[in-house]
Coordinates of C-alpha atoms (C1' of nucleotides) in Angstrom, one line a residue:
Chain A
M1 CA -16.3 -5.4 -7.4
L2 CA -16.8 -8.1 -6.1
S3 CA -17.6 -11.6 -8.3
K4 CA -21.0 -13.1 -8.3
K5 CA -19.2 -16.3 -6.7
C6 CA -18.5 -14.1 -3.8
K7 CA -21.9 -12.3 -3.1
Y8 CA -23.2 -16.0 -3.0
A9 CA -21.0 -17.4 -0.8
I10 CA -22.1 -14.4 1.8
H11 CA -25.4 -14.9 1.1
A12 CA -25.4 -19.0 1.9
L13 CA -23.0 -18.2 5.0
V14 CA -25.9 -15.5 6.4
Y15 CA -28.4 -18.1 5.6
L16 CA -26.7 -21.4 7.6
A17 CA -25.9 -18.3 10.4
E18 CA -29.5 -18.4 10.2
K19 CA -29.5 -22.1 11.2
Y20 CA -26.8 -22.5 13.0
Q21 CA -27.4 -25.6 14.9
E22 CA -29.8 -26.5 13.2
G23 CA -28.1 -29.6 11.6
P24 CA -27.6 -29.7 8.8
V25 CA -28.8 -27.9 5.3
H26 CA -29.0 -29.3 1.5
I27 CA -27.5 -27.4 -1.3
S28 CA -30.8 -27.3 -3.2
E29 CA -32.7 -25.1 0.0
I30 CA -30.0 -22.7 -0.4
A31 CA -29.8 -22.3 -4.0
Q32 CA -34.0 -21.7 -4.0
K33 CA -34.5 -19.7 -1.1
R34 CA -31.4 -17.4 -1.9
H35 CA -31.7 -17.8 -5.6
I36 CA -28.2 -18.9 -6.2
P37 CA -27.3 -21.4 -9.3
K38 CA -27.2 -24.8 -7.5
K39 CA -24.4 -26.6 -9.3
F40 CA -22.7 -22.9 -8.9
L41 CA -22.9 -23.1 -4.9
E42 CA -21.9 -26.8 -4.8
A43 CA -18.4 -25.2 -6.0
I44 CA -18.7 -22.1 -3.5
L45 CA -19.8 -24.6 -0.4
L46 CA -17.2 -27.4 -1.4
E47 CA -14.8 -24.2 -1.1
L48 CA -16.0 -23.1 2.0
R49 CA -15.6 -26.2 3.6
N50 CA -12.3 -27.1 1.9
A51 CA -11.1 -24.0 3.9
K52 CA -12.8 -24.7 7.5
V53 CA -15.1 -22.2 6.9
L54 CA -18.1 -24.8 6.5
H55 CA -18.6 -29.0 7.3
S56 CA -20.4 -31.1 5.8
K57 CA -22.2 -34.6 5.6
K58 CA -22.5 -36.5 2.7
G59 CA -25.9 -39.3 2.5
K60 CA -29.6 -38.8 3.5
G61 CA -30.4 -35.9 5.8
G62 CA -26.6 -34.6 5.1
G63 CA -25.7 -30.8 4.1
Y64 CA -23.7 -27.9 5.1
Y65 CA -23.3 -26.4 8.6
L66 CA -21.4 -23.1 9.9
H67 CA -18.2 -25.1 11.7
Q68 CA -17.5 -21.8 13.4
K69 CA -20.1 -19.4 15.6
P70 CA -21.5 -16.6 13.1
S71 CA -19.7 -14.5 15.2
D72 CA -16.3 -15.5 14.7
V73 CA -16.6 -16.1 10.4
N74 CA -16.7 -12.0 9.3
L75 CA -16.5 -10.4 5.5
M76 CA -13.1 -10.0 5.3
E77 CA -12.3 -14.3 5.6
I78 CA -14.9 -14.7 2.8
I79 CA -14.7 -12.5 0.3
R80 CA -9.8 -12.7 0.5
L81 CA -11.1 -17.0 0.4
M82 CA -13.5 -16.3 -3.0
D83 CA -11.8 -13.3 -4.1
G84 CA -8.5 -12.8 -3.6
A85 CA -6.7 -10.0 -2.2
I86 CA -8.9 -7.1 -0.8
A87 CA -6.2 -3.9 -1.5
M88 CA -6.8 -2.3 -4.8
L89 CA -3.2 -2.5 -5.9
P90 CA -1.2 -5.9 -5.3
C91 CA 1.9 -4.3 -3.7
V92 CA -0.1 -3.5 -1.1
S93 CA -1.6 -6.3 -0.6
L94 CA -0.4 -8.3 2.7
H95 CA -2.1 -11.6 1.9
Y96 CA -1.7 -11.6 -2.1
Y97 CA 1.1 -9.6 -2.0
E98 CA 3.2 -9.5 -5.3
P99 CA 5.4 -6.2 -6.7
C100 CA 3.5 -3.9 -9.1
E101 CA 4.8 -3.8 -12.7
E102 CA 4.4 -0.4 -13.5
C103 CA 6.5 0.8 -10.7
R104 CA 10.2 1.2 -10.8
N105 CA 10.4 2.0 -7.3
E106 CA 8.0 0.7 -4.7
K107 CA 10.5 2.4 -1.5
T108 CA 10.3 5.9 -3.3
C109 CA 6.1 5.4 -5.0
G110 CA 4.0 8.2 -4.5
I111 CA 0.7 6.5 -5.2
R112 CA 1.3 3.3 -2.5
D113 CA 0.3 5.3 0.5
A114 CA -3.4 6.2 0.1
F115 CA -4.3 2.6 -1.1
I116 CA -2.2 1.3 2.4
K117 CA -5.0 3.5 3.5
V118 CA -7.9 2.4 1.8
R119 CA -7.3 -1.0 2.3
D120 CA -6.0 -0.7 6.4
E121 CA -10.2 1.2 6.6
T122 CA -11.3 -1.6 4.6
L123 CA -9.9 -4.7 7.0
A124 CA -10.3 -2.6 9.7
I125 CA -14.8 -2.6 8.4
L126 CA -14.7 -6.0 6.8
G127 CA -12.8 -8.1 9.4
G128 CA -15.6 -6.3 12.4
S129 CA -18.8 -7.3 10.6
T130 CA -19.3 -10.8 11.7
L131 CA -22.3 -13.2 10.4
D132 CA -24.0 -12.7 13.7
K133 CA -24.0 -8.7 13.5
I134 CA -25.5 -9.3 9.6
L135 CA -28.1 -11.4 11.2
K136 CA -29.0 -9.1 14.0
R137 CA -29.1 -6.1 11.7
E138 CA -31.6 -8.0 9.1
K139 CA -33.6 -8.1 11.8
A140 CA -33.5 -4.7 13.5
L141 CA -34.0 -3.2 9.8
A142 CA -37.1 -6.3 9.6
L143 CA -39.1 -4.4 12.7
K144 CA -38.6 -1.0 11.0
Chain B
M1 CA -7.6 -4.8 -7.8
L2 CA -7.3 -1.8 -10.3
S3 CA -7.1 -2.8 -13.6
K4 CA -3.9 -2.2 -15.8
K5 CA -5.6 0.0 -17.9
C6 CA -7.0 2.3 -14.7
K7 CA -3.1 1.7 -13.3
Y8 CA -1.2 3.4 -16.3
A9 CA -3.3 6.2 -16.4
I10 CA -2.4 7.0 -12.7
H11 CA 1.2 6.8 -13.6
A12 CA 0.7 9.1 -16.9
L13 CA -1.6 11.9 -14.7
V14 CA 1.0 11.8 -11.8
Y15 CA 4.0 12.0 -14.8
L16 CA 1.6 15.2 -16.4
A17 CA 1.4 16.4 -13.0
E18 CA 5.2 17.0 -12.6
K19 CA 5.0 18.5 -15.9
Y20 CA 2.7 20.9 -15.2
Q21 CA 3.2 24.5 -17.4
E22 CA 5.6 22.8 -19.4
G23 CA 3.8 22.3 -22.4
P24 CA 2.0 19.8 -24.3
V25 CA 3.8 16.3 -23.8
H26 CA 4.0 13.4 -26.4
I27 CA 2.1 10.3 -25.8
S28 CA 5.6 8.5 -26.9
E29 CA 7.6 10.1 -24.3
I30 CA 4.9 9.1 -21.4
A31 CA 5.1 5.4 -22.7
Q32 CA 8.3 5.1 -22.5
K33 CA 10.0 7.2 -19.1
R34 CA 6.4 4.9 -17.7
H35 CA 7.1 1.7 -19.8
I36 CA 3.1 1.5 -20.6
P37 CA 2.1 0.3 -24.4
K38 CA 1.8 3.4 -27.2
K39 CA -1.5 2.7 -27.9
F40 CA -2.9 1.3 -25.2
L41 CA -2.0 4.4 -23.6
E42 CA -3.1 6.6 -26.1
A43 CA -6.0 5.3 -26.1
I44 CA -6.2 5.8 -22.2
L45 CA -5.1 10.0 -22.9
L46 CA -8.2 10.2 -25.4
E47 CA -10.8 8.5 -22.9
L48 CA -9.3 11.2 -19.9
R49 CA -9.1 14.5 -22.8
N50 CA -12.6 13.3 -23.5
A51 CA -13.1 13.4 -19.5
K52 CA -11.9 17.1 -19.4
V53 CA -8.8 15.8 -17.3
L54 CA -5.9 16.5 -20.1
H55 CA -5.9 18.7 -23.0
S56 CA -4.5 18.1 -26.1
K57 CA -2.7 19.7 -29.0
K58 CA -2.6 17.9 -32.3
G59 CA -0.1 18.5 -34.9
K60 CA 3.9 19.1 -34.3
G61 CA 4.4 19.9 -31.1
G62 CA 1.6 18.7 -29.8
G63 CA 1.0 16.4 -27.0
Y64 CA -0.9 16.1 -23.4
Y65 CA -1.4 18.8 -20.7
L66 CA -2.8 19.0 -17.3
H67 CA -6.3 20.5 -18.1
Q68 CA -7.2 21.3 -14.0
K69 CA -3.9 22.1 -11.4
P70 CA -2.5 19.3 -10.3
S71 CA -3.9 19.8 -6.8
D72 CA -7.6 19.6 -8.5
V73 CA -7.1 15.8 -10.0
N74 CA -7.3 13.0 -7.4
L75 CA -7.7 9.4 -7.7
M76 CA -11.5 8.9 -7.0
E77 CA -12.0 10.9 -10.3
I78 CA -9.4 8.7 -12.3
I79 CA -10.7 4.9 -11.2
R80 CA -13.9 6.8 -11.4
L81 CA -13.2 7.3 -15.4
M82 CA -10.8 3.9 -15.7
D83 CA -12.8 1.2 -13.9
G84 CA -15.6 2.6 -13.4
A85 CA -17.5 2.0 -10.3
I86 CA -15.2 2.4 -6.2
A87 CA -17.9 0.4 -4.5
M88 CA -17.6 -3.6 -3.9
L89 CA -21.0 -4.0 -4.3
P90 CA -23.2 -2.0 -7.4
C91 CA -26.1 -1.8 -4.5
V92 CA -24.1 0.7 -2.5
S93 CA -22.4 3.2 -5.1
L94 CA -22.8 6.2 -5.4
H95 CA -22.6 6.5 -8.8
Y96 CA -22.9 3.0 -11.0
Y97 CA -25.4 2.2 -8.7
E98 CA -27.9 -1.2 -9.8
P99 CA -30.1 -3.4 -7.8
C100 CA -27.8 -5.9 -6.2
E101 CA -30.2 -9.3 -8.1
E102 CA -29.1 -11.9 -5.0
C103 CA -31.0 -9.2 -2.6
R104 CA -34.4 -9.8 -2.6
N105 CA -34.8 -6.6 -0.1
E106 CA -32.7 -4.0 -0.3
K107 CA -34.0 -2.0 2.7
T108 CA -33.9 -5.3 4.7
C109 CA -30.1 -6.2 3.1
G110 CA -28.0 -7.1 6.5
I111 CA -24.8 -6.8 4.6
R112 CA -24.8 -3.5 2.8
D113 CA -24.5 -1.5 5.8
A114 CA -20.6 -2.6 6.0
F115 CA -19.9 -2.4 2.2
I116 CA -21.3 1.6 2.9
K117 CA -18.7 2.3 5.5
V118 CA -16.5 0.7 3.5
R119 CA -17.9 2.7 0.1
D120 CA -17.4 5.9 2.8
E121 CA -14.0 5.6 3.7
T122 CA -12.2 4.4 0.8
L123 CA -13.7 7.8 -1.3
A124 CA -12.7 9.7 1.5
I125 CA -8.3 8.6 1.4
L126 CA -9.3 8.3 -2.6
G127 CA -10.8 11.8 -2.7
G128 CA -8.4 13.7 -1.3
S129 CA -5.3 12.3 -2.6
T130 CA -4.5 14.6 -5.9
L131 CA -2.1 14.8 -8.3
D132 CA 0.1 17.3 -6.5
K133 CA 0.2 15.2 -3.1
I134 CA 1.9 12.1 -4.4
L135 CA 4.2 13.8 -6.4
K136 CA 4.9 15.7 -3.1
R137 CA 5.2 12.2 -1.4
E138 CA 7.2 10.9 -3.5
K139 CA 10.0 13.4 -3.5
A140 CA 9.8 13.0 0.3
L141 CA 10.6 9.4 0.3
A142 CA 13.0 10.0 -2.5
L143 CA 15.2 12.2 0.1
K144 CA 15.1 9.1 2.5
Chain C
dT1 C1' -28.9 -52.3 -1.7
dT2 C1' -31.1 -49.1 -2.9
dT3 C1' -31.6 -43.5 -2.6
dT4 C1' -30.2 -39.0 -1.2
dA5 C1' -26.1 -35.9 -0.9
dT6 C1' -22.1 -34.4 -0.9
dC7 C1' -17.5 -34.8 -3.6
dC8 C1' -14.7 -33.8 -7.7
dT9 C1' -13.3 -32.7 -12.5
dA10 C1' -13.2 -31.2 -16.5
dT11 C1' -15.7 -28.4 -20.0
dT12 C1' -18.0 -24.2 -22.2
dA13 C1' -19.9 -20.4 -22.9
dA14 C1' -19.4 -15.3 -22.0
dA15 C1' -17.8 -11.5 -20.5
dT16 C1' -14.3 -8.8 -19.5
dC17 C1' -9.7 -6.5 -20.3
dT18 C1' -5.0 -6.0 -23.0
dA19 C1' -3.3 -5.1 -26.3
dT20 C1' -3.1 -3.8 -31.9
dA21 C1' -4.0 -2.1 -36.7
dG22 C1' -5.0 1.4 -39.5
dA23 C1' -6.4 4.7 -41.7
dC24 C1' -7.7 10.2 -40.7
dT25 C1' -7.0 14.4 -38.9
dT26 C1' -4.9 18.4 -37.6
dT27 C1' -0.9 21.6 -36.3
dA28 C1' 3.5 23.6 -37.3
dA29 C1' 7.8 24.2 -40.3
dG30 C1' 10.5 24.8 -44.7
Chain D
dC1 C1' 1.7 24.0 -50.3
dT2 C1' 3.9 20.3 -49.1
dT3 C1' 5.9 17.2 -45.6
dA4 C1' 6.1 15.4 -41.4
dA5 C1' 4.4 14.9 -36.7
dA6 C1' 1.3 14.3 -33.5
dG7 C1' -3.1 13.2 -31.7
dT8 C1' -8.4 10.6 -33.1
dC9 C1' -11.0 7.5 -33.5
dT10 C1' -13.2 2.6 -34.9
dA11 C1' -12.4 -1.8 -35.0
dT12 C1' -10.6 -6.1 -34.0
dA13 C1' -8.2 -9.9 -32.1
dG14 C1' -6.3 -13.0 -28.4
dA15 C1' -5.6 -13.5 -23.6
dT16 C1' -7.5 -13.9 -19.6
dT17 C1' -11.0 -14.3 -16.2
dT18 C1' -16.0 -15.2 -14.3
dA19 C1' -20.4 -17.8 -14.5
dA20 C1' -22.5 -22.2 -15.0
dT21 C1' -23.1 -26.9 -16.0
dA22 C1' -22.3 -31.9 -16.8
dG23 C1' -21.2 -36.4 -15.4
dG24 C1' -19.9 -39.5 -12.5
dA25 C1' -16.7 -40.7 -7.9
dT26 C1' -17.9 -41.4 -3.0
dA27 C1' -20.1 -41.5 1.4
dA28 C1' -24.0 -42.9 4.6
dA29 C1' -28.3 -44.0 6.2
dA30 C1' -32.5 -46.3 5.9

DNA sequence: TTTTATCCTATTAAATCTATAGACTTTAAG
DNA sequence: CTTAAAGTCTATAGATTTAATAGGATAAAA
């Protein structure tokens, strides 16, 4: 399960994607509109900024805005930034690999195979899920 | 990420699948061979027994053994029993559904789509990963 | 120089995960 | 019919992670 932090991040980024190229957006505005605790959101946006997903502007008229185009930000990277590994086992993780304590011999472990497949399918789907696609879908569903 | 409990459960079940139809196996034996804390494993096996995945025999010469054929036990059900939902969001979980607090309107949420796809792919792979397939793979890899 | 808003560090509270303790029950064997 | 072996069950402790908050520092604009 994704953490709340991660879900908040996704919602905030979708919100900012909606306002892409409309200038900086206040933390307070996002917090209010998406029902996210402001202080928590502050920490999240800061992290996204440090990861170069967002840019920010301080002082009056400041706020946060997307650093990249909505079509260049996908769920895979957001989740990795917020929650870390996407794989279900550390020993099959691409970005957060660690040997499994339980396994004596990774080479002959019959369990890993399934989790490698899950990882690959998951990455393909999440990597293809960009903010602009999410927005488009949102609009399409609203019309029904 | 899977919990240790879940990983222990998988390893214990693979071990028991290897000993299928060889009579009850002691908790202690499994704990020792797979490096799992005995008391923790005890609780795990009990849970698997209550879920009808395992049978047990009390008293001298007792122990645990598979209730079903190794080809009828798959990773999907083990993970669900141990860790609960497999989906990454509660609002797309088949067995542990809960509405997302963050979403105001599930019908028009553009985020869910990707996670439904991830869920379906994951379930297909994990559902097809049975104990006997894991064992077979283990043996094949050992020969290399 | 005052106001607005992000930046940053520290801390707390709650929840979850991991592990262990100990008494109880059942069964087999002598 | 007694004893030892082994699972059953409840309770709890300790560690880690998650979620949220507090408060001051910094920067920019008016």
